[in-house]
PDB file of C-alpha atoms and ligand atoms in Angstrom:
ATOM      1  CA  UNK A 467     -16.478  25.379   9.759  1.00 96.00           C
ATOM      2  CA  UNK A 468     -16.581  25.940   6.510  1.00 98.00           C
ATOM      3  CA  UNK A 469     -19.567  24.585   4.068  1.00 98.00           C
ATOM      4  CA  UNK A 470     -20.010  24.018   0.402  1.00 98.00           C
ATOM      5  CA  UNK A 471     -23.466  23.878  -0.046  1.00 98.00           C
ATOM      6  CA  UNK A 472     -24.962  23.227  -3.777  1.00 98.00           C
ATOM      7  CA  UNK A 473     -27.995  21.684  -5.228  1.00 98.00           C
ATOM      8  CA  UNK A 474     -30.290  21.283  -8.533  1.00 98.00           C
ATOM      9  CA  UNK A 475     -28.012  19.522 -10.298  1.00 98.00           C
ATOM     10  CA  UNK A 476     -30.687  17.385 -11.858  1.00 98.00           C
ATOM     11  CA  UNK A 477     -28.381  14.423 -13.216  1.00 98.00           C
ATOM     12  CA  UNK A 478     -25.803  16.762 -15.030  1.00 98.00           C
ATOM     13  CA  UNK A 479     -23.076  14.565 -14.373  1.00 98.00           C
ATOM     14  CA  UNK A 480     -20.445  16.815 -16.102  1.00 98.00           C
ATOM     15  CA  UNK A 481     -21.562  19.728 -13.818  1.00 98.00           C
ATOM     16  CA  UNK A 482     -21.207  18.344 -10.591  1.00 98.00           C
ATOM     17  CA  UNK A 483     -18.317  16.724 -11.185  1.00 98.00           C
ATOM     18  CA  UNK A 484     -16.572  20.154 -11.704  1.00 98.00           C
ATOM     19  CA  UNK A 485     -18.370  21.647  -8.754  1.00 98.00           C
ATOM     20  CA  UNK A 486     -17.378  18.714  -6.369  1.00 98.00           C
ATOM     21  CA  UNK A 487     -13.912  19.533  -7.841  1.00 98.00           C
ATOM     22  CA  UNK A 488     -14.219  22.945  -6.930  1.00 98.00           C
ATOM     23  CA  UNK A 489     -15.608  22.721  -3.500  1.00 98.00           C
ATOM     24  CA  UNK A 490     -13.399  19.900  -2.467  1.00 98.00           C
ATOM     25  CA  UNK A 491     -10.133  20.767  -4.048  1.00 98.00           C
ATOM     26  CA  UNK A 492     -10.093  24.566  -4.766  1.00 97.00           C
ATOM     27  CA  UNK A 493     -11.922  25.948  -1.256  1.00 97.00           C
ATOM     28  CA  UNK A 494     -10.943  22.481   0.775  1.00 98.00           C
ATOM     29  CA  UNK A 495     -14.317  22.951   2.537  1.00 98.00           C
ATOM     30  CA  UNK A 496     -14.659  20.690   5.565  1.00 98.00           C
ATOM     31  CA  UNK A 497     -18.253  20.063   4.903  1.00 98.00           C
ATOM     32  CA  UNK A 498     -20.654  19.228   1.874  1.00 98.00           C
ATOM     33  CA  UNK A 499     -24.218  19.348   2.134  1.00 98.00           C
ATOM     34  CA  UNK A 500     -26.844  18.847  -0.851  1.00 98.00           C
ATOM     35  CA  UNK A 501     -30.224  20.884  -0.925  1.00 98.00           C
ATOM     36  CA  UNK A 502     -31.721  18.563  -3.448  1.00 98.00           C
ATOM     37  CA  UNK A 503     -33.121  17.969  -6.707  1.00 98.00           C
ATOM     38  CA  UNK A 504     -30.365  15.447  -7.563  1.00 98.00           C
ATOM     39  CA  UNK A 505     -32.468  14.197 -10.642  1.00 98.00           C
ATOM     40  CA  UNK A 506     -34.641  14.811 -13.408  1.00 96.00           C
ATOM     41  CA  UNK A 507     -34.063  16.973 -16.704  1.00 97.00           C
ATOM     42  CA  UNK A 508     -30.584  15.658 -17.213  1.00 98.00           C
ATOM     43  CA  UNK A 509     -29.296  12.221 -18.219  1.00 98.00           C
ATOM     44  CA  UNK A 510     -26.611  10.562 -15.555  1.00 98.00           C
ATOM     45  CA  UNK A 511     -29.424  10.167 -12.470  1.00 98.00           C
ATOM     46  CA  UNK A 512     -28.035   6.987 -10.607  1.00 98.00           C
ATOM     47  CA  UNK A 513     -24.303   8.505 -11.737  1.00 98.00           C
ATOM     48  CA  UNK A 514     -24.934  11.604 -10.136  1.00 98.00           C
ATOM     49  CA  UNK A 515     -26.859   9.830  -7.027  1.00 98.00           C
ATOM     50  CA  UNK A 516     -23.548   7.587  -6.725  1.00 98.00           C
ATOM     51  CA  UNK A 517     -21.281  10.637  -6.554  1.00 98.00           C
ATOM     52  CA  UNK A 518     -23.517  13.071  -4.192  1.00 98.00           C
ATOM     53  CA  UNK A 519     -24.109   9.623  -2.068  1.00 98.00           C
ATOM     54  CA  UNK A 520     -20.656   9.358  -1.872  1.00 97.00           C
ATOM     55  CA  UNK A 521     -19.003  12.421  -1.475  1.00 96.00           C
ATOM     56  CA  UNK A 522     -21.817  14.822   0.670  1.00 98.00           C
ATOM     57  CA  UNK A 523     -22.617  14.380   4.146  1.00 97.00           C
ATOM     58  CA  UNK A 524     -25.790  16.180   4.369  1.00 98.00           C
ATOM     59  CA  UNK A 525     -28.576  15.153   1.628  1.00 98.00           C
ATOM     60  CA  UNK A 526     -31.984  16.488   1.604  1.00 98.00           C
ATOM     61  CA  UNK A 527     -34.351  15.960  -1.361  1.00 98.00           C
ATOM     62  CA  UNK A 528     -36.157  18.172  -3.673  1.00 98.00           C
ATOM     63  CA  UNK A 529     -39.208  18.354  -5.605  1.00 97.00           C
ATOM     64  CA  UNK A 530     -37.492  16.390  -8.441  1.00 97.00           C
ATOM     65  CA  UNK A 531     -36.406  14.030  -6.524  1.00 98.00           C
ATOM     66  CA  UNK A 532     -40.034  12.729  -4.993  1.00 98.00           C
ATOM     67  CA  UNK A 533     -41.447  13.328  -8.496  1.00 97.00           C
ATOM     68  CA  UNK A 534     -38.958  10.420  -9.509  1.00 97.00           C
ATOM     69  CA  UNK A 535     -40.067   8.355  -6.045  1.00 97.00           C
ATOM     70  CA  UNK A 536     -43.820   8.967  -7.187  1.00 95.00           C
ATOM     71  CA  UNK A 537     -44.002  11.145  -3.876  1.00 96.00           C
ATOM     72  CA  UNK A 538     -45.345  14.169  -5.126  1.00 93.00           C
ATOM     73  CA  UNK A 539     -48.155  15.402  -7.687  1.00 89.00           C
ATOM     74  CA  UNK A 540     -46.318  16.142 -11.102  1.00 92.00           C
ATOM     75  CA  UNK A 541     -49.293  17.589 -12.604  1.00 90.00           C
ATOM     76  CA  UNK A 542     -48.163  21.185 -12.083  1.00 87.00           C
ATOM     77  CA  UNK A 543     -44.824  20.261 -13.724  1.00 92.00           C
ATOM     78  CA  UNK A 544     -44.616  21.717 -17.570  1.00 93.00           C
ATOM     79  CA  UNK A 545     -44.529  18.884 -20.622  1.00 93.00           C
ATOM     80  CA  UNK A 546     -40.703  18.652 -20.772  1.00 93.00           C
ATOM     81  CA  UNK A 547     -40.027  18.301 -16.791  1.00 93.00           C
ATOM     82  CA  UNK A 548     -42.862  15.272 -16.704  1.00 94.00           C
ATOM     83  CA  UNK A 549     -41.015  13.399 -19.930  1.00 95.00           C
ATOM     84  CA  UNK A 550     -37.689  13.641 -17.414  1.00 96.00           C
ATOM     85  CA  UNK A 551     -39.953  12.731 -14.471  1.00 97.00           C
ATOM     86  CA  UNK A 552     -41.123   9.682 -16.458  1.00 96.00           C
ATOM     87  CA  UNK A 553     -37.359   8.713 -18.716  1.00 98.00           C
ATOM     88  CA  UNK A 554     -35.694   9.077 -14.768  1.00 98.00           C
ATOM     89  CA  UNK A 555     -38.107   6.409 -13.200  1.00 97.00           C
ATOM     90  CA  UNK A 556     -37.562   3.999 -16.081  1.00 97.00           C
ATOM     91  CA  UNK A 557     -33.491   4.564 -15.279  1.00 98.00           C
ATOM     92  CA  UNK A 558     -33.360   4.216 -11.138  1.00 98.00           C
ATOM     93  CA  UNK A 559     -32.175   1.392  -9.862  1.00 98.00           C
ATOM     94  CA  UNK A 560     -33.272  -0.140  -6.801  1.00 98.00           C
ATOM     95  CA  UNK A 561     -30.225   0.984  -4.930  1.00 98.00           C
ATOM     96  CA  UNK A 562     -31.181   5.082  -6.150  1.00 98.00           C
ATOM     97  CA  UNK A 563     -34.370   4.178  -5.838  1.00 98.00           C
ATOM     98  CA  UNK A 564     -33.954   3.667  -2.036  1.00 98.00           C
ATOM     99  CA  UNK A 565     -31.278   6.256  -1.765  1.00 98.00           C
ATOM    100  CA  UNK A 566     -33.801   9.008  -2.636  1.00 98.00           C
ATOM    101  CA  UNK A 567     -35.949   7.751  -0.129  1.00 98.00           C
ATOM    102  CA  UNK A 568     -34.355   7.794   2.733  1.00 98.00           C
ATOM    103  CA  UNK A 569     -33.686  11.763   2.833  1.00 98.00           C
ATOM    104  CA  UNK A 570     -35.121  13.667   4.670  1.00 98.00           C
ATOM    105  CA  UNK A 571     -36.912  17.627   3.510  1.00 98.00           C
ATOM    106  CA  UNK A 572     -34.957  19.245   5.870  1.00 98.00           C
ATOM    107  CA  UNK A 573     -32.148  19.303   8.722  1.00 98.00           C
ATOM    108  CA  UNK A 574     -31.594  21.973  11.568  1.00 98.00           C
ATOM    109  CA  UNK A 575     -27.555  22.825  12.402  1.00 97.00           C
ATOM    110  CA  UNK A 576     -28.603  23.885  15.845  1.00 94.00           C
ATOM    111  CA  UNK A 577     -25.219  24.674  17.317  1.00 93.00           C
ATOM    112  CA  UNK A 578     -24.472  26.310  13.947  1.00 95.00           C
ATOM    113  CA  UNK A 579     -27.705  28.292  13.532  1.00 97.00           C
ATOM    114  CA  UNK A 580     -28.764  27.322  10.158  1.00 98.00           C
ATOM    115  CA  UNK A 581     -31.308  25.003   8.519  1.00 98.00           C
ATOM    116  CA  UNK A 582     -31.543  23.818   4.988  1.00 98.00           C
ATOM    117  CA  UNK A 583     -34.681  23.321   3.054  1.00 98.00           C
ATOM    118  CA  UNK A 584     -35.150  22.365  -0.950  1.00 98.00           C
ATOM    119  CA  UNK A 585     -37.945  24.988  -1.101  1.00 98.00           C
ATOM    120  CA  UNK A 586     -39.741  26.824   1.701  1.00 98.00           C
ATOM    121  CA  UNK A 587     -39.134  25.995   5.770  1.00 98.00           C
ATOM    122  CA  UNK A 588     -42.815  27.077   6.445  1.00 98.00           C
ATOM    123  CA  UNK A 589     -44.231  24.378   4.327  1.00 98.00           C
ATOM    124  CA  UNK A 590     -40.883  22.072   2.528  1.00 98.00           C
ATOM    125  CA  UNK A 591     -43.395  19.441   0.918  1.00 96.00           C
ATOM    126  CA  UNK A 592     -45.348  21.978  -1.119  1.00 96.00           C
ATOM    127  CA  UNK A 593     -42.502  23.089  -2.811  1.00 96.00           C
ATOM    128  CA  UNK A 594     -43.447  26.673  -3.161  1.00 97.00           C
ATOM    129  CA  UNK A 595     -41.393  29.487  -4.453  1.00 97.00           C
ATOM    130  CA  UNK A 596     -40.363  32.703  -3.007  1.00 95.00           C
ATOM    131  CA  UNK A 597     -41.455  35.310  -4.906  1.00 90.00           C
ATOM    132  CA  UNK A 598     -42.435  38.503  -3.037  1.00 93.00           C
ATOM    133  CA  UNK A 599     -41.409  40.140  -0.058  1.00 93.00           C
ATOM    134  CA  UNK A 600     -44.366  39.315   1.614  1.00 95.00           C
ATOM    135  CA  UNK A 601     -43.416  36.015   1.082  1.00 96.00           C
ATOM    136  CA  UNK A 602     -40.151  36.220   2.284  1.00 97.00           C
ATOM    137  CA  UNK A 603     -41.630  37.630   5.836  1.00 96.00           C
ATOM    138  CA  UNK A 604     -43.925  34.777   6.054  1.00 97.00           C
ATOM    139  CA  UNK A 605     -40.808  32.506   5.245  1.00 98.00           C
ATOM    140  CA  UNK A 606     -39.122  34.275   7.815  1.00 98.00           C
ATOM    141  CA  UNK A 607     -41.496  33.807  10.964  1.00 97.00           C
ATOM    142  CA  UNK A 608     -41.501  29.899  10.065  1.00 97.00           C
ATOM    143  CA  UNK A 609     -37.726  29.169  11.131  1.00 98.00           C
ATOM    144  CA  UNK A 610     -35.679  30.121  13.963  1.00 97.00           C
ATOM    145  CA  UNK A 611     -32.104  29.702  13.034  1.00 98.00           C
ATOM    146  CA  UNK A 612     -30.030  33.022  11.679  1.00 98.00           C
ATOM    147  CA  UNK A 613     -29.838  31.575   8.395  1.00 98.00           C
ATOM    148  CA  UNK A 614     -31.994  29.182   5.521  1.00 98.00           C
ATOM    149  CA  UNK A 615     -30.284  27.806   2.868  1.00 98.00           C
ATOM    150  CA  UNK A 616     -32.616  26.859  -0.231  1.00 98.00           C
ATOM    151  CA  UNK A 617     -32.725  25.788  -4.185  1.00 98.00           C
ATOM    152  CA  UNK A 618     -35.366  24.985  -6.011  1.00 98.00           C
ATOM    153  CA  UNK A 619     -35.422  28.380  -8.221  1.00 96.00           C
ATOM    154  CA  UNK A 620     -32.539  28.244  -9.843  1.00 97.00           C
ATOM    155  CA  UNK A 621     -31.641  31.565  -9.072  1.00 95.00           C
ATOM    156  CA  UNK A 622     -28.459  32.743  -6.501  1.00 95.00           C
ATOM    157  CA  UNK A 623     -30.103  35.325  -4.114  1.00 95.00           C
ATOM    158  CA  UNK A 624     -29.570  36.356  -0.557  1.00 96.00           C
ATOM    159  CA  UNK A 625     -32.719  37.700   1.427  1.00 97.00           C
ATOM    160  CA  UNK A 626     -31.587  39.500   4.114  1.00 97.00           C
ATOM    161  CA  UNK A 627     -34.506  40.243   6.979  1.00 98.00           C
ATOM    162  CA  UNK A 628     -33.336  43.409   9.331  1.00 96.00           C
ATOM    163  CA  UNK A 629     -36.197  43.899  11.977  1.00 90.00           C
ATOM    164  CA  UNK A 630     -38.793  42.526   9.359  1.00 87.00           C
ATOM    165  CA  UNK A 631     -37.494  44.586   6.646  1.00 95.00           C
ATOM    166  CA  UNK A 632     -36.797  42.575   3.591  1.00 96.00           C
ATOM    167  CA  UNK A 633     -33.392  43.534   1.686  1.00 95.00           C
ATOM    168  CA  UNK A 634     -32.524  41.617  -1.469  1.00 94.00           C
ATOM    169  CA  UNK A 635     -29.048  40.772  -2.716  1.00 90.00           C
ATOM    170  CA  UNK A 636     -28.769  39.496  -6.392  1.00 83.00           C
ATOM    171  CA  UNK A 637     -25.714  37.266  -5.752  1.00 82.00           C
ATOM    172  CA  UNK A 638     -24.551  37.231  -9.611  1.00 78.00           C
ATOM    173  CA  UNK A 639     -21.518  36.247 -10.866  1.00 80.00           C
ATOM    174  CA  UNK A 640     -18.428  37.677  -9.238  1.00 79.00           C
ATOM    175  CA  UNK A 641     -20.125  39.002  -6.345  1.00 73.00           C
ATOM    176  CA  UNK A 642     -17.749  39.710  -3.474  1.00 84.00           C
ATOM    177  CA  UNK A 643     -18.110  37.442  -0.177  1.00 93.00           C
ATOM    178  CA  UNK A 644     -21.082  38.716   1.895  1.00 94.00           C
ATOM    179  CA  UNK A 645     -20.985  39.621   5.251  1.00 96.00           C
ATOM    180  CA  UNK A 646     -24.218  38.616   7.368  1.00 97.00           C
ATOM    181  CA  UNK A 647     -24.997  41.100   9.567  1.00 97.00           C
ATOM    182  CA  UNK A 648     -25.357  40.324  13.360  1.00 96.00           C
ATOM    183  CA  UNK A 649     -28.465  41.584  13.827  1.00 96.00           C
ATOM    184  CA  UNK A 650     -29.878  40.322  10.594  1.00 98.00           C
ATOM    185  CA  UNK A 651     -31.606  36.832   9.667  1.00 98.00           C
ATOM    186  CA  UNK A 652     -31.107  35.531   6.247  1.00 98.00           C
ATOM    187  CA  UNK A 653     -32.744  33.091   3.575  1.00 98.00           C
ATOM    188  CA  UNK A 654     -29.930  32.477   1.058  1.00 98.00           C
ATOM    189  CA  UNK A 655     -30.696  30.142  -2.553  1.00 97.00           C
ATOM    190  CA  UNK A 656     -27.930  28.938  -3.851  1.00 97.00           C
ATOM    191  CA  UNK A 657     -28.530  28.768  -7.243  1.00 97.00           C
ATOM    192  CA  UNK A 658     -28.224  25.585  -9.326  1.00 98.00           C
ATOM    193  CA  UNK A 659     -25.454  22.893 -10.360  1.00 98.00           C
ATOM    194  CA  UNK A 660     -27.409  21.432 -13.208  1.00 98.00           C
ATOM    195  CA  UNK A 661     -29.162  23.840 -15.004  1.00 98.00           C
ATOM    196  CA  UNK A 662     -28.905  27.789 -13.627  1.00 96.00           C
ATOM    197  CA  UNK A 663     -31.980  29.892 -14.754  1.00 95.00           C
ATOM    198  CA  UNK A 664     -30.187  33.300 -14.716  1.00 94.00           C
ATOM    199  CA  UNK A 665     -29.244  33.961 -17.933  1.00 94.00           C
ATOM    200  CA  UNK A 666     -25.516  32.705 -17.054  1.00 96.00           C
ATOM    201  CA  UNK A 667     -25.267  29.228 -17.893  1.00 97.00           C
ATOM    202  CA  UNK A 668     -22.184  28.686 -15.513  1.00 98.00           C
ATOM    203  CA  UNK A 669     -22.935  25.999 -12.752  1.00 98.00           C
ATOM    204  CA  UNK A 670     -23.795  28.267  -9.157  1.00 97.00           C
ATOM    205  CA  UNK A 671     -22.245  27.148  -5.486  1.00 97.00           C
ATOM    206  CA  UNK A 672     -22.211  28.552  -2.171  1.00 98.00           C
ATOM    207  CA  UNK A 673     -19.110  28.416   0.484  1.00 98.00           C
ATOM    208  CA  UNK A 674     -20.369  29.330   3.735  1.00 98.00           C
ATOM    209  CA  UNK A 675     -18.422  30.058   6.656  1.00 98.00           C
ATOM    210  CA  UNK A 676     -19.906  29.165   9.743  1.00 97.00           C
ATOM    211  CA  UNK A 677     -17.165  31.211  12.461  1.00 96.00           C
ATOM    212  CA  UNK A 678     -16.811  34.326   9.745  1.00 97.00           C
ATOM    213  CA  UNK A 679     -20.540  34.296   9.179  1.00 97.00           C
ATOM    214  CA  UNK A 680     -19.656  34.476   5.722  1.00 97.00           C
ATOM    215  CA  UNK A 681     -21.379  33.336   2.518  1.00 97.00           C
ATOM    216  CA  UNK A 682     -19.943  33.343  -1.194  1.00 96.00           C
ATOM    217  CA  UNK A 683     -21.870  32.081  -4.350  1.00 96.00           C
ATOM    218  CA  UNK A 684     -18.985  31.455  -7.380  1.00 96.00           C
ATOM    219  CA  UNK A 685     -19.411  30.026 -10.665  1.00 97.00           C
ATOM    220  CA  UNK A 686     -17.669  27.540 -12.929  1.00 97.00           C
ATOM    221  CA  UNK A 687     -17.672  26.363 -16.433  1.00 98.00           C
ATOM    222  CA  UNK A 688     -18.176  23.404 -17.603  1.00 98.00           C
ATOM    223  CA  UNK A 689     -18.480  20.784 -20.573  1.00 98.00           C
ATOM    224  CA  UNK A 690     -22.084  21.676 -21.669  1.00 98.00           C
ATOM    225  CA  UNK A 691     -21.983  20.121 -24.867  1.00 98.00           C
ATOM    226  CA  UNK A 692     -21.085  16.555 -23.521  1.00 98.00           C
ATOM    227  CA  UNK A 693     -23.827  17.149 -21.010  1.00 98.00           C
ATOM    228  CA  UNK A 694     -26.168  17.772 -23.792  1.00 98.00           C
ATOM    229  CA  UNK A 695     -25.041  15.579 -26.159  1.00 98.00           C
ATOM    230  CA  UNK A 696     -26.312  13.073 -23.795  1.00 98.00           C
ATOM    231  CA  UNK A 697     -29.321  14.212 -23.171  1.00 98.00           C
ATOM    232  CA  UNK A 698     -30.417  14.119 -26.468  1.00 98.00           C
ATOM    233  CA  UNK A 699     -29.313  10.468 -26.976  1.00 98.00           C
ATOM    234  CA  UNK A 700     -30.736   9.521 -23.836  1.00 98.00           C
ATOM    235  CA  UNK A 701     -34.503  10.838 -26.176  1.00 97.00           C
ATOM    236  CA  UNK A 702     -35.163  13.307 -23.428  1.00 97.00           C
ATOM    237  CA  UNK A 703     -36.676  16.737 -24.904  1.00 96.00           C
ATOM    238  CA  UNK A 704     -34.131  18.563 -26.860  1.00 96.00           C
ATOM    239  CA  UNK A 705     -35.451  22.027 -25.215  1.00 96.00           C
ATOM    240  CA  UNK A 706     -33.663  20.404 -21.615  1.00 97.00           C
ATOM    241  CA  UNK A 707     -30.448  20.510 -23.736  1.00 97.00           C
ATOM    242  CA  UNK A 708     -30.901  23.767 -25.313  1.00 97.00           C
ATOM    243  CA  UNK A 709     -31.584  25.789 -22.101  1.00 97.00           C
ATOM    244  CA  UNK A 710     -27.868  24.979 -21.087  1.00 98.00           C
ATOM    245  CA  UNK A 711     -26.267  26.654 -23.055  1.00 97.00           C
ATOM    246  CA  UNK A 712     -28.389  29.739 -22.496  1.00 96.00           C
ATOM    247  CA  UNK A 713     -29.250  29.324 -18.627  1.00 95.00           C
ATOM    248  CA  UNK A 714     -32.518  30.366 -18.963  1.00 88.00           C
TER     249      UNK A 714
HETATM  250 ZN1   ZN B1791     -34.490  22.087  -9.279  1.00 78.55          ZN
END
């Protein structure tokens, strides 16, 4: 089976249009599944809700996503990402509104051995980050599958675990398809629709192939100005327009 997985699109309609384009019609994946963070920053949330609802069969939500629901503490969140929180919860409608609530933090793909989480499987509704090694380990002991597919950062990476040994992949742009390993376990981000913070403002996505045990993460262009254009009508902070242009 082959997957297209992508997430953090955070209501940048003109992004995941193109990536739905690309998954769907360029690498005719069988499967689509969302890691989340389908709102907040940008301005088409209960367009983009309408078009993941639609078109992706496995949905789980992000941090984003129950900051918009009133789920989760936003106090940790910088000035610009609560003004989003706030502007999104004044735009959901009842129908997004319900939408969002009914996914779940994270499936298991038992007969496929992988799971997906937004952030971390050892803890999903503390939405921590991954930033050491050490981390990574701990991460590692708290699933059982071969393989965890997250978001949240914003940045494409594979973590590769051989006998406890962490090994990290940058998976930058134009980075060959990966091989897993048999004998290796893996923790793969798959970077974001909506707003990539790598320093390459091109929309991430991930093909993974289930029988090859193969994983890909490409990039695409697409119409950032119309994207921001509308943020900044929409009176969200100009600094969530800015940042795509620069992906930072
Ligand atoms: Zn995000």
């Amino acid at each position: 089976m082959r997957y297209g997985i992508y997430s953090d699109l955070h209501a940048n309609l003109e992004a995941l249009k193109v990536v739905l384009q690309k998954l769907t019609v360029e690498e005719k994946v069988d499967c689509l599944i969302c890691l989340g963070d389908v709102v907040g920053y940008g301005a088409n949330p209960n367009e983009c809700i309408d078009l993941v609802k639609d078109k992706t069969k496995h949905v789980i939500a992000g941090n984003h996503d129950h900051a918009a629901l009133d789920l989760t503490d936003i106090r940790y969140f910088n000035p610009y990402a609560k003004k989003a929180v706030h502007w999104t919860q004044e735009q959901l409608t009842q129908e997004s509104h319900d939408y969002l609530h009914s996914l779940p933090l994270s499936l298991h793909f038992e007969e496929e051995d992988f799971m997906i989480v937004h952030a971390t499987p050892s803890k999903p509704e503390a939405w921590n980050y991954i930033f050491s090694r050490q981390e990574a380990r701990y991460e590692f002991n708290s699933f059982t599958e071969k393989v965890c597919f997250i978001g949240h950062s914003h940045q494409p990476l594979i973590i590769e675990s051989e006998n406890n040994e962490i090994n990290v992949i940058q998976a930058h742009e134009g980075t060959d398809v990966v091989q897993l390993k048999e004998d290796c376990r893996y923790i793969i981000n798959d970077g974001s629709v909506g707003q990539p913070r790598d320093r390459n403002p091109k929309s991430a996505y991930c093909i993974f192939d289930s029988d090859k045990m193969t994983v890909q993460i490409k990039r695409t262009g697409y119409d950032v100005e119309k994207a921001q254009k509308k943020i900044i009508d929409a009176g969200l902070p100009e600094l969530l327009a800015d940042r795509l242009a620069t992906g930072d």
